[in-house]
Coordinates of C-alpha atoms in Angstrom, one line a residue:
Chain A
M1 CA 126.9 82.2 94.0
N2 CA 126.8 80.0 91.0
I3 CA 130.4 79.4 89.8
R4 CA 129.2 78.0 86.5
R5 CA 127.5 81.3 85.6
A6 CA 130.4 83.4 86.8
A7 CA 132.7 81.2 84.7
A8 CA 130.4 81.7 81.7
V9 CA 130.8 85.5 82.1
A10 CA 134.6 85.2 82.3
R11 CA 134.7 82.9 79.3
R12 CA 132.5 85.2 77.3
I13 CA 135.0 88.1 78.0
F14 CA 137.9 86.0 76.7
M15 CA 135.9 85.0 73.6
D16 CA 135.1 88.6 73.0
L17 CA 138.8 89.5 73.1
K18 CA 139.6 86.7 70.7
N19 CA 137.9 88.8 68.0
D20 CA 138.8 92.2 69.3
K21 CA 142.3 92.8 68.0
R22 CA 142.4 96.4 69.0
T23 CA 141.8 95.6 72.7
V24 CA 144.2 92.6 72.6
A25 CA 146.8 94.9 71.2
L26 CA 146.1 97.3 74.0
I27 CA 146.4 94.6 76.6
V28 CA 149.6 93.1 75.2
L29 CA 151.4 96.1 73.7
V30 CA 150.7 98.8 76.4
P31 CA 152.6 97.0 79.2
I32 CA 155.4 96.0 76.8
G33 CA 155.4 99.6 75.4
F34 CA 155.4 101.1 78.9
M35 CA 158.4 99.0 79.9
V36 CA 160.4 99.6 76.7
A37 CA 159.7 103.3 76.5
F38 CA 160.3 104.1 80.1
G39 CA 163.2 101.6 80.4
F40 CA 165.1 103.2 77.5
V41 CA 164.1 106.9 77.9
F42 CA 163.5 107.4 81.5
Q43 CA 166.4 105.6 83.2
G44 CA 166.8 108.5 85.7
D45 CA 170.6 108.5 85.4
V46 CA 172.1 111.8 84.0
K47 CA 174.7 111.3 81.3
D48 CA 177.0 113.5 79.1
V49 CA 176.7 116.7 81.2
R50 CA 179.1 119.3 79.7
V51 CA 181.4 120.6 82.4
L52 CA 184.3 123.0 81.9
V53 CA 187.6 122.4 83.8
V54 CA 189.9 125.3 84.7
N55 CA 193.0 123.6 85.8
N56 CA 195.4 126.1 87.5
D57 CA 197.2 123.4 89.4
N58 CA 201.0 123.8 89.2
G59 CA 201.6 120.1 89.9
G60 CA 204.6 118.8 91.8
G61 CA 204.8 115.9 94.2
F62 CA 202.9 112.6 94.0
G63 CA 205.1 111.1 91.4
N64 CA 204.3 112.1 87.8
K65 CA 200.7 113.0 88.3
S66 CA 199.3 116.1 89.9
I67 CA 196.3 115.9 92.2
S68 CA 194.1 117.7 89.6
D69 CA 195.0 115.2 86.9
R70 CA 194.2 112.3 89.3
V71 CA 190.8 113.9 90.2
I72 CA 190.1 114.4 86.5
A73 CA 191.1 110.8 85.7
N74 CA 188.8 109.6 88.5
I75 CA 185.7 111.5 87.3
D76 CA 183.0 109.3 85.8
K77 CA 183.2 110.2 82.2
T78 CA 179.8 108.8 81.3
T79 CA 178.2 111.3 83.6
L80 CA 180.4 114.3 82.9
K81 CA 181.8 115.4 79.6
L82 CA 184.8 117.4 80.6
E83 CA 186.3 120.1 78.5
N84 CA 189.2 122.4 79.3
A85 CA 188.8 126.1 79.6
T86 CA 191.6 128.6 79.8
N87 CA 190.3 130.7 82.7
K88 CA 187.5 130.9 85.2
S89 CA 185.7 133.9 83.9
E90 CA 185.5 132.5 80.4
A91 CA 184.2 129.2 81.8
I92 CA 181.6 131.0 83.9
A93 CA 180.5 132.9 80.8
A94 CA 180.0 129.6 79.0
V95 CA 177.7 128.4 81.8
Q96 CA 175.9 131.8 81.6
N97 CA 175.4 131.3 77.9
G98 CA 173.9 127.8 78.5
K99 CA 176.9 126.1 76.8
A100 CA 177.9 124.1 79.9
Y101 CA 176.3 123.1 83.2
A102 CA 179.2 123.6 85.6
V103 CA 182.8 124.7 86.0
I104 CA 185.4 122.9 88.0
V105 CA 188.3 125.1 89.2
F106 CA 191.5 123.5 90.5
P107 CA 193.6 126.1 92.5
D108 CA 197.2 126.6 91.5
N109 CA 198.6 125.3 94.7
L110 CA 196.5 122.2 94.9
T111 CA 199.1 119.5 94.5
E112 CA 201.7 121.5 96.4
S113 CA 199.4 122.0 99.3
V114 CA 198.2 118.4 99.5
S115 CA 201.7 116.9 99.2
G116 CA 203.6 119.5 101.1
T117 CA 201.6 119.4 104.3
A118 CA 201.3 115.9 105.4
Q119 CA 198.9 116.7 108.1
S120 CA 196.7 118.9 106.1
P121 CA 193.3 117.7 105.3
P122 CA 192.5 116.3 101.8
P123 CA 191.1 118.5 99.1
V124 CA 187.4 119.2 99.3
A125 CA 185.0 119.8 96.4
N126 CA 183.5 123.2 97.3
T127 CA 180.3 123.3 95.3
T128 CA 178.9 126.7 94.7
A129 CA 175.9 127.5 92.6
N130 CA 176.6 129.9 89.9
E131 CA 174.8 132.9 91.4
T132 CA 174.7 134.7 88.1
A133 CA 173.3 131.8 86.2
T134 CA 170.6 131.0 88.8
P135 CA 170.3 133.7 91.4
T136 CA 167.7 131.7 93.3
A137 CA 169.8 128.7 94.0
N138 CA 173.0 130.4 95.2
V139 CA 173.4 128.7 98.5
T140 CA 172.8 125.1 97.4
N141 CA 175.6 122.7 98.2
Q142 CA 177.9 125.4 99.5
A143 CA 180.6 123.8 101.5
V144 CA 182.2 125.8 104.2
A145 CA 186.0 125.7 103.8
R146 CA 187.9 124.9 106.9
Q147 CA 191.1 126.7 107.7
G148 CA 194.1 125.3 105.9
Q149 CA 191.9 123.2 103.6
V150 CA 192.4 123.1 99.9
N151 CA 189.3 123.7 97.8
I152 CA 188.4 122.5 94.4
Q153 CA 185.7 124.9 93.4
V154 CA 182.7 123.6 91.5
L155 CA 180.3 126.2 90.2
T156 CA 177.0 124.8 89.0
D157 CA 174.0 125.9 87.2
N158 CA 171.3 124.8 89.6
S159 CA 168.4 125.5 87.3
N160 CA 168.4 121.8 86.7
I161 CA 168.6 120.1 90.1
D162 CA 169.2 116.6 88.7
V163 CA 172.1 117.8 86.6
S164 CA 173.8 119.8 89.2
R165 CA 173.4 117.0 91.7
A166 CA 175.0 114.6 89.2
V167 CA 178.0 117.0 88.8
T168 CA 178.4 117.3 92.6
T169 CA 178.2 113.6 93.1
A170 CA 180.7 112.8 90.3
V171 CA 183.2 115.3 91.6
N172 CA 182.9 114.3 95.2
A173 CA 183.3 110.6 94.2
A174 CA 186.4 111.4 92.2
V175 CA 187.9 113.5 95.0
L176 CA 187.3 110.7 97.5
K177 CA 188.9 108.2 95.2
T178 CA 191.9 110.5 94.7
A179 CA 192.2 111.0 98.5
N180 CA 192.3 107.2 98.9
E181 CA 194.9 106.7 96.2
T182 CA 197.2 109.4 97.6
G183 CA 196.8 108.3 101.3
Q184 CA 194.8 111.4 102.1
T185 CA 191.8 109.5 103.4
P186 CA 189.9 111.7 105.8
R187 CA 189.6 110.6 109.4
L188 CA 185.9 110.9 109.2
S189 CA 184.1 109.5 106.2
V190 CA 180.9 108.0 105.1
D191 CA 180.9 104.6 103.5
T192 CA 177.8 103.9 101.4
S193 CA 179.3 101.1 99.4
N194 CA 177.2 98.3 101.1
A195 CA 173.5 98.5 100.7
I196 CA 171.1 96.5 102.9
Y197 CA 168.8 96.2 99.9
G198 CA 169.2 97.0 96.3
Q199 CA 172.9 96.8 96.0
N200 CA 173.8 98.3 92.6
A201 CA 170.2 99.1 92.0
R202 CA 169.5 101.4 89.1
F203 CA 166.6 103.8 88.6
I204 CA 164.9 101.3 86.4
D205 CA 165.0 98.7 89.2
F206 CA 163.2 101.1 91.4
F207 CA 160.8 102.2 88.7
C208 CA 159.8 98.9 87.3
P209 CA 157.5 97.7 90.2
G210 CA 155.7 101.0 90.1
L211 CA 155.5 100.9 86.3
A212 CA 153.8 97.4 86.5
C213 CA 151.3 98.8 88.9
L214 CA 150.6 101.9 86.9
A215 CA 150.1 99.9 83.7
I216 CA 147.7 97.4 85.4
W217 CA 145.8 100.0 87.3
N218 CA 145.3 102.2 84.2
I219 CA 144.5 99.5 81.6
T220 CA 142.3 97.3 83.8
T221 CA 140.2 100.2 85.1
L222 CA 139.7 101.7 81.7
L223 CA 139.0 98.3 79.9
T224 CA 136.4 97.3 82.5
L225 CA 134.9 100.8 82.5
E226 CA 134.6 100.7 78.7
A227 CA 133.3 97.1 78.6
F228 CA 130.7 97.9 81.3
V229 CA 129.5 101.1 79.6
G230 CA 129.2 98.9 76.5
E231 CA 127.1 96.4 78.4
R232 CA 124.8 99.2 79.5
T233 CA 124.4 100.9 76.1
S234 CA 124.1 97.7 74.0
G235 CA 121.4 96.3 76.3
T236 CA 123.3 93.2 77.3
L237 CA 123.4 94.4 80.9
P238 CA 119.6 94.8 81.2
R239 CA 119.2 91.4 79.6
L240 CA 121.6 89.9 82.1
L241 CA 120.0 91.6 85.0
A242 CA 116.6 90.2 84.0
S243 CA 118.2 86.7 83.8
P244 CA 119.0 84.3 86.6
L245 CA 122.6 85.7 86.6
R246 CA 123.1 87.3 90.0
E247 CA 124.9 90.7 90.2
S248 CA 127.6 89.0 92.3
E249 CA 128.2 86.4 89.6
L250 CA 128.6 89.0 87.0
V251 CA 131.1 90.9 89.1
A252 CA 132.9 87.7 89.9
G253 CA 133.1 86.7 86.2
Y254 CA 134.6 90.1 85.4
S255 CA 137.1 89.7 88.3
I256 CA 138.2 86.2 87.1
A257 CA 138.8 87.6 83.6
Y258 CA 140.5 90.8 84.4
G259 CA 142.5 89.3 87.3
T260 CA 143.9 86.8 84.8
L261 CA 144.5 89.5 82.2
G262 CA 146.3 91.5 84.9
I263 CA 148.6 88.6 85.6
I264 CA 149.3 88.1 81.9
Q265 CA 150.1 91.8 81.5
S266 CA 152.5 91.9 84.4
A267 CA 154.2 88.8 83.2
L268 CA 154.8 90.5 79.9
L269 CA 156.0 93.7 81.5
L270 CA 158.3 91.9 83.9
A271 CA 159.6 89.6 81.1
V272 CA 160.6 92.7 79.1
G273 CA 162.1 94.2 82.2
V274 CA 164.2 91.2 82.9
L275 CA 165.2 90.5 79.3
L276 CA 165.9 94.0 78.1
F277 CA 166.9 95.8 81.3
N278 CA 168.0 93.0 83.5
I279 CA 165.8 94.3 86.4
T280 CA 166.1 92.9 89.9
I281 CA 163.6 90.4 91.2
E282 CA 164.9 89.4 94.6
G283 CA 161.8 87.9 96.0
N284 CA 159.1 85.4 95.2
I285 CA 157.7 86.1 91.8
A286 CA 154.4 84.4 92.7
L287 CA 153.9 86.9 95.4
A288 CA 154.5 89.7 93.0
F289 CA 151.9 88.2 90.7
T290 CA 149.5 87.8 93.5
T291 CA 149.9 91.5 94.4
I292 CA 149.3 92.5 90.8
A293 CA 146.3 90.2 90.4
L294 CA 144.8 91.8 93.5
L295 CA 145.4 95.3 92.0
A296 CA 143.8 94.1 88.8
I297 CA 140.7 93.0 90.7
V298 CA 140.5 96.3 92.6
S299 CA 140.9 98.2 89.3
Q300 CA 138.2 96.2 87.5
A301 CA 135.8 96.7 90.4
L302 CA 136.6 100.4 90.2
G303 CA 135.9 100.3 86.5
I304 CA 132.4 98.8 87.1
L305 CA 131.7 101.5 89.7
L306 CA 132.8 104.3 87.5
S307 CA 130.7 102.9 84.6
S308 CA 127.6 104.1 86.5
V309 CA 128.7 107.7 85.9
A310 CA 129.7 107.4 82.3
R311 CA 127.0 107.5 79.7
S312 CA 129.1 106.6 76.7
E313 CA 132.4 104.9 75.9
R314 CA 133.7 108.4 75.0
E315 CA 132.9 109.6 78.5
A316 CA 134.5 106.5 79.9
G317 CA 137.8 107.4 78.2
Q318 CA 137.7 110.8 80.0
F319 CA 138.7 109.1 83.2
A320 CA 142.1 108.1 81.8
P321 CA 144.1 111.2 82.7
F322 CA 142.5 111.3 86.1
L323 CA 143.5 107.7 86.8
I324 CA 147.1 108.2 85.6
L325 CA 147.5 111.5 87.5
V326 CA 146.3 110.2 90.8
A327 CA 148.5 107.1 90.6
V328 CA 151.6 108.9 89.4
L329 CA 151.4 111.8 91.7
L330 CA 150.3 110.1 94.9
S331 CA 151.3 106.5 95.1
G332 CA 155.1 106.5 95.1
I333 CA 155.6 105.3 91.6
I334 CA 158.3 107.8 90.6
W335 CA 159.1 109.6 93.9
P336 CA 158.7 108.2 97.4
L337 CA 155.7 109.0 99.6
E338 CA 158.1 111.0 101.8
A339 CA 158.5 113.5 99.0
I340 CA 154.7 114.2 99.1
P341 CA 153.8 117.1 101.4
E342 CA 152.7 115.8 104.8
W343 CA 149.2 117.3 104.5
L344 CA 148.6 115.5 101.3
R345 CA 150.0 112.2 102.4
P346 CA 146.8 110.8 103.8
A347 CA 145.4 111.0 100.3
S348 CA 148.1 108.6 99.2
Y349 CA 146.8 106.0 101.6
L350 CA 143.4 106.2 100.0
I351 CA 144.7 105.1 96.7
P352 CA 145.1 101.3 96.1
T353 CA 148.2 101.7 93.9
T354 CA 150.1 103.1 96.9
Y355 CA 149.9 99.6 98.6
A356 CA 150.5 97.7 95.4
V357 CA 153.6 99.7 94.5
E358 CA 155.0 99.3 98.0
A359 CA 154.4 95.6 98.1
M360 CA 155.8 95.0 94.6
R361 CA 158.9 97.1 95.3
S362 CA 159.5 95.2 98.6
V363 CA 159.1 91.9 96.9
M364 CA 161.2 92.7 93.9
M365 CA 164.0 94.8 95.4
R366 CA 164.1 93.7 99.0
G367 CA 163.1 90.1 98.5
W368 CA 160.5 90.4 101.2
G369 CA 157.9 87.7 101.8
L370 CA 154.3 87.7 102.8
S371 CA 155.1 88.1 106.5
M372 CA 156.6 91.5 105.7
I373 CA 154.2 92.9 103.1
W374 CA 151.0 91.5 104.6
I375 CA 149.8 95.0 105.5
D376 CA 149.9 96.1 101.9
I377 CA 148.2 92.8 100.8
A378 CA 145.6 93.3 103.5
A379 CA 145.0 96.9 102.3
L380 CA 144.5 95.6 98.8
L381 CA 142.1 93.0 100.0
V382 CA 140.1 95.6 101.8
F383 CA 140.0 97.8 98.7
A384 CA 139.0 94.7 96.6
S385 CA 136.3 93.6 98.9
A386 CA 134.9 97.2 99.4
F387 CA 134.9 97.9 95.6
L388 CA 133.4 94.5 94.7
V389 CA 130.7 94.8 97.3
L390 CA 130.0 98.4 96.1
A391 CA 129.9 97.3 92.5
V392 CA 127.4 94.5 93.4
I393 CA 125.2 97.0 95.4
M394 CA 125.3 99.5 92.5
L395 CA 124.2 96.8 90.1
K396 CA 121.5 95.5 92.5
R397 CA 120.1 99.0 93.0
R398 CA 116.9 99.4 91.0
A399 CA 116.0 103.0 90.3
Chain B
M1 CA 89.2 81.2 85.3
E2 CA 92.6 81.5 83.6
K3 CA 95.4 82.6 85.8
D4 CA 96.8 86.2 85.4
Y5 CA 100.4 86.0 84.2
V6 CA 100.8 89.8 84.4
E7 CA 98.9 92.1 86.7
T8 CA 99.5 95.7 87.5
I9 CA 97.4 97.8 89.9
G10 CA 97.6 101.5 89.9
L11 CA 101.2 101.3 88.7
E12 CA 103.2 104.4 88.6
K13 CA 106.8 105.3 87.7
R14 CA 108.3 108.7 88.1
F15 CA 111.7 109.9 86.9
G16 CA 112.1 113.2 88.8
D17 CA 109.0 115.2 88.0
A18 CA 108.3 113.2 84.8
R19 CA 105.7 110.4 85.0
A20 CA 106.7 107.6 82.6
V21 CA 103.9 105.3 83.8
E22 CA 100.7 106.6 85.5
N23 CA 97.9 104.8 87.2
F24 CA 98.4 101.7 85.0
T25 CA 96.1 98.8 85.7
L26 CA 96.2 95.8 83.5
R27 CA 95.8 92.0 83.4
V28 CA 97.3 89.6 81.0
K29 CA 96.1 86.0 81.1
K30 CA 98.1 82.9 80.6
G31 CA 98.3 81.9 76.9
E32 CA 97.6 85.3 75.6
I33 CA 99.4 87.4 73.1
F34 CA 99.1 90.9 74.5
G35 CA 100.3 93.8 72.4
L36 CA 101.1 97.2 73.9
L37 CA 100.8 100.0 71.4
G38 CA 101.9 103.6 71.6
P39 CA 104.1 106.3 70.2
N40 CA 107.7 106.8 71.3
A41 CA 108.1 107.9 74.9
A42 CA 104.6 106.6 75.8
G43 CA 106.2 104.6 78.6
K44 CA 106.0 101.1 77.0
T45 CA 109.7 100.3 77.6
T46 CA 109.5 101.6 81.2
L47 CA 106.5 99.3 81.9
I48 CA 108.3 96.3 80.4
K49 CA 111.4 97.1 82.5
I50 CA 109.3 97.2 85.7
L51 CA 107.7 93.8 84.8
C52 CA 111.2 92.4 84.1
S53 CA 112.4 93.6 87.6
L54 CA 114.8 96.1 86.1
L55 CA 113.1 99.2 87.5
K56 CA 111.2 99.7 90.8
P57 CA 107.7 101.1 90.7
S58 CA 107.3 104.5 92.3
A59 CA 103.8 103.5 93.4
G60 CA 101.2 100.8 92.8
E61 CA 101.8 97.1 92.4
A62 CA 103.0 94.8 89.7
Y63 CA 102.8 91.0 89.7
V64 CA 104.4 88.7 87.2
L65 CA 103.6 85.0 87.4
G66 CA 101.9 85.7 90.7
K67 CA 105.0 87.2 92.3
R68 CA 105.3 90.9 93.1
V69 CA 108.1 92.5 91.2
P70 CA 110.9 93.3 91.4
N71 CA 111.7 89.7 92.2
A72 CA 114.8 87.7 91.2
D73 CA 113.0 84.3 91.6
I74 CA 111.0 84.6 88.4
A75 CA 114.0 85.3 86.1
L76 CA 114.2 81.6 84.9
L77 CA 110.6 81.7 83.8
V78 CA 110.7 84.9 81.9
G79 CA 112.2 85.7 78.5
Y80 CA 113.2 89.3 77.8
M81 CA 114.2 90.9 74.5
P82 CA 115.2 94.5 75.1
Q83 CA 114.7 97.2 72.6
E84 CA 118.5 97.4 72.2
L85 CA 120.3 94.6 70.4
A86 CA 121.6 93.1 73.7
L87 CA 124.1 90.9 72.0
Y88 CA 127.9 90.6 72.2
T89 CA 128.8 91.8 68.7
N90 CA 132.5 90.6 68.8
I91 CA 131.5 86.9 69.1
S92 CA 129.6 84.6 66.9
V93 CA 125.9 83.8 66.8
H94 CA 126.7 80.4 68.4
E95 CA 128.9 81.9 71.1
N96 CA 126.1 84.3 72.1
V97 CA 123.6 81.5 72.2
A98 CA 125.9 79.3 74.2
F99 CA 126.6 82.2 76.7
Y100 CA 123.0 83.0 77.3
G101 CA 122.3 79.3 77.5
A102 CA 124.9 78.9 80.3
I103 CA 123.4 81.9 82.1
F104 CA 120.0 80.2 82.1
G105 CA 121.6 77.0 83.4
L106 CA 121.0 74.9 80.2
T107 CA 123.2 71.8 79.6
K108 CA 125.4 71.7 76.6
N109 CA 123.1 69.2 74.9
R110 CA 120.1 71.3 75.6
I111 CA 121.8 74.4 74.3
D112 CA 122.7 72.6 71.0
E113 CA 119.1 71.2 70.7
R114 CA 117.5 74.6 71.3
E115 CA 120.0 76.4 69.1
Q116 CA 119.3 74.1 66.2
K117 CA 115.6 74.7 66.5
L118 CA 115.8 78.4 66.9
L119 CA 118.3 79.0 64.1
R120 CA 115.9 77.2 61.8
L121 CA 113.1 79.4 63.0
I122 CA 115.0 82.6 62.3
N123 CA 116.5 81.2 59.2
L124 CA 120.1 81.5 60.3
E125 CA 121.3 77.9 60.3
D126 CA 124.2 78.7 58.0
Q127 CA 125.3 81.8 60.0
R128 CA 125.9 80.0 63.2
D129 CA 129.6 80.8 63.3
T130 CA 129.3 84.3 61.9
I131 CA 130.5 87.1 64.1
V132 CA 127.4 89.2 65.1
H133 CA 128.8 92.5 63.9
N134 CA 129.1 91.1 60.4
L135 CA 125.4 90.5 60.3
S136 CA 122.8 93.1 59.1
G137 CA 120.7 95.0 61.6
G138 CA 117.6 92.9 60.9
T139 CA 119.5 89.6 61.2
Q140 CA 121.0 90.7 64.5
R141 CA 117.4 91.3 65.8
R142 CA 116.7 87.7 64.9
V143 CA 119.6 86.4 66.9
S144 CA 118.5 88.6 69.8
L145 CA 115.0 87.0 69.7
A146 CA 116.6 83.5 69.6
C147 CA 118.5 84.4 72.8
A148 CA 115.3 85.5 74.5
L149 CA 113.6 82.2 73.5
L150 CA 116.5 79.9 74.4
H151 CA 115.3 78.6 77.7
D152 CA 111.8 78.1 76.5
P153 CA 110.1 80.5 79.0
P154 CA 106.4 80.4 79.7
L155 CA 106.3 84.2 79.6
L156 CA 108.0 86.5 77.1
F157 CA 108.5 90.2 77.2
L158 CA 109.4 91.4 73.8
D159 CA 110.2 95.1 73.4
E160 CA 109.7 96.0 69.8
P161 CA 111.1 92.7 68.5
T162 CA 110.3 93.3 64.8
V163 CA 111.9 96.7 64.4
G164 CA 114.2 96.5 61.3
V165 CA 113.0 93.0 60.4
D166 CA 111.8 92.5 56.8
P167 CA 108.0 91.7 56.3
Q168 CA 108.7 88.1 55.4
L169 CA 110.6 87.4 58.5
R170 CA 108.1 89.4 60.6
E171 CA 105.5 87.0 59.4
S172 CA 107.6 84.0 60.5
F173 CA 108.2 85.7 63.9
W174 CA 104.5 86.0 64.3
N175 CA 103.8 82.5 63.3
Y176 CA 106.3 81.4 65.9
F177 CA 104.7 83.6 68.6
E178 CA 101.3 82.0 67.7
G179 CA 103.0 78.6 68.0
L180 CA 104.3 79.6 71.4
K181 CA 100.9 80.6 72.5
G182 CA 99.5 77.3 71.2
G183 CA 102.0 75.7 73.6
G184 CA 100.6 77.6 76.5
A185 CA 103.1 80.5 76.6
T186 CA 102.2 84.1 77.2
V187 CA 103.7 86.8 75.0
F188 CA 103.7 90.5 76.1
I189 CA 104.9 92.5 73.1
T190 CA 105.3 96.2 72.4
T191 CA 105.1 97.3 68.8
H192 CA 104.7 100.2 66.4
Y193 CA 103.2 98.1 63.6
M194 CA 99.4 98.2 63.6
D195 CA 99.2 95.1 61.3
E196 CA 101.0 93.2 64.0
A197 CA 98.6 94.5 66.6
R198 CA 95.8 92.8 64.7
R199 CA 97.4 89.4 65.4
C200 CA 97.3 90.0 69.2
D201 CA 94.5 88.5 71.3
R202 CA 94.3 91.8 73.1
V203 CA 95.9 95.1 72.7
G204 CA 96.4 98.0 75.0
F205 CA 96.9 101.6 73.8
M206 CA 99.4 103.5 75.9
H207 CA 99.6 107.3 75.7
A208 CA 101.7 109.6 78.0
G209 CA 102.2 106.8 80.5
K210 CA 98.5 105.9 80.7
L211 CA 96.6 102.9 79.4
I212 CA 93.9 104.7 77.5
A213 CA 92.1 101.6 76.2
E214 CA 92.4 97.9 76.1
G215 CA 90.5 95.1 74.5
S216 CA 90.5 92.8 71.5
P217 CA 91.5 94.4 68.2
H218 CA 87.9 94.0 67.0
G219 CA 86.5 95.3 70.2
L220 CA 88.6 98.5 69.9
L221 CA 87.5 99.0 66.3
D222 CA 83.9 98.7 67.3
L223 CA 84.4 101.0 70.3
T224 CA 85.8 103.7 68.1
Q225 CA 83.8 103.1 65.0
T226 CA 86.9 103.0 62.9
D227 CA 88.3 100.6 60.2
S228 CA 91.9 100.5 61.4
L229 CA 93.7 100.2 64.7
E230 CA 95.7 103.2 63.7
D231 CA 92.6 105.3 63.4
A232 CA 91.3 103.8 66.6
F233 CA 94.4 104.8 68.4
L234 CA 94.2 108.4 67.1
V235 CA 90.6 108.7 68.2
L236 CA 91.3 107.3 71.7
S237 CA 94.5 109.4 72.2
Q238 CA 92.6 112.6 71.2
E239 CA 89.9 111.7 73.7
A240 CA 92.5 111.1 76.3
R241 CA 94.0 114.6 75.7
R242 CA 90.7 116.3 76.3

């Protein structure tokens, strides 16, 4: 391997970019655009869900405030937009007409029951799917009321799982807070306030490492694919293959260039993430960059491999949806691998982004070091070596 | 006896059922300008690609500079100008030259020296820093030729180098080829232009993958009793079809 020749290939790619504003824009703007677009639009947290409150609570006890008022005061108002309804049937009709997502019904004896019976258990949010609105989801979240227990009924439209889950979580949290305030703490409770990793993590913190991998995987593979198809159709590849440049030097030159570009792109993406969305980076940033550079090298080698089956740059572009789909569906970018059906999970382990996403997330959110993510790094190295060797073999093959 | 720079023996190249090159036997000596003539799809480019180690023969043998091809060791001694442009169009003339120079292991000084000489030859001294896609098609061909000549190879394979080049410049190309020949280089060239074929030491007529005749331009005219190589080619290709 002659490093000078490989460096000449890498230098030529950068010189090319210097005059190719469209590609530079793609390289710079796509990662920034990805981060900005997904960061603002796709935060994953549900907000402003319209919920109707039927408050039949007669009050009494607990100073000036009834239990229902306390629960209402404790409900997270960013998540739920509460409105009063006069009676239950009217409120249910509103859900059935699509005007609200849920109904919270406070029973008339709520405060009385809670304050009057010192030993009685605290109120419980009894979440029931609105069977008329979504007949298929009528058992979801149904809590079984125990004897003597006071129930706050929550009827939800489960046609949107994320929304109904947000309602349930908000009401449960408010009930728990109210129980604490009024000394009604249950004997048995679950405390999730202390996380081992990702304390106060938001969806964007979880999503950012995956987004970085998705951007690099997609852009790098497509750019190399297009560039290499261009080398074939313009005749530069035959000229190079007839020159002293070895196939391995050509592939190495591409790796140097696109590995570097991958690092620049992820730096941009992470910079936007930190500056605009204050994303978490717990671990060593250099390790995150190493991971992303490896993914870029894997992706560019894949691009070279795919170029052998694309006859034109137009055909090269047809790989884009396939690349995005495979990565998004199977490599844990949006949902965890555990959410993928078991029979399909082995496919996830055949995709390089799976390892890159896991490693990036572990470094950024858990602060893990190389000793913890070495398996992912090793997997990426295996992919990189295999794809690079295959790319060289493919170029060496003389038909 | 002069050494053979190119030799093929019963060479054959098949793509599926199609035979692009068939039973092709030819010798090109050192210091010759050899012109391969033939219509489109005659197999000229396939033959050059085999000689430049880009394709593997299906049968027969091919030797370049005494080495059986495909062979990576002769790359430094061979200059190849493909039919396609084979330039990076987003970078300047100089950047293309510098890139190919680095690939052929030339030092910076040597690249500058050769670049100066070649740009003068192709009359492009004032376009050194122009981006290639801003040049006309013919001018781009001139840059492509300069890149093939950069490392001053003793053997040149030029696949239709003068397509799209104006007559004046074609003349200067040919003067340069003759100059190269004078310096001992061998030029293997494919062309459509019969007037160019006249300037070759020897020409070969290729038809449907086969070498139907070869010899000096005068020899071929005598053989076919014709006045032009075009007519000579027509006579010989008709005979080949029979």
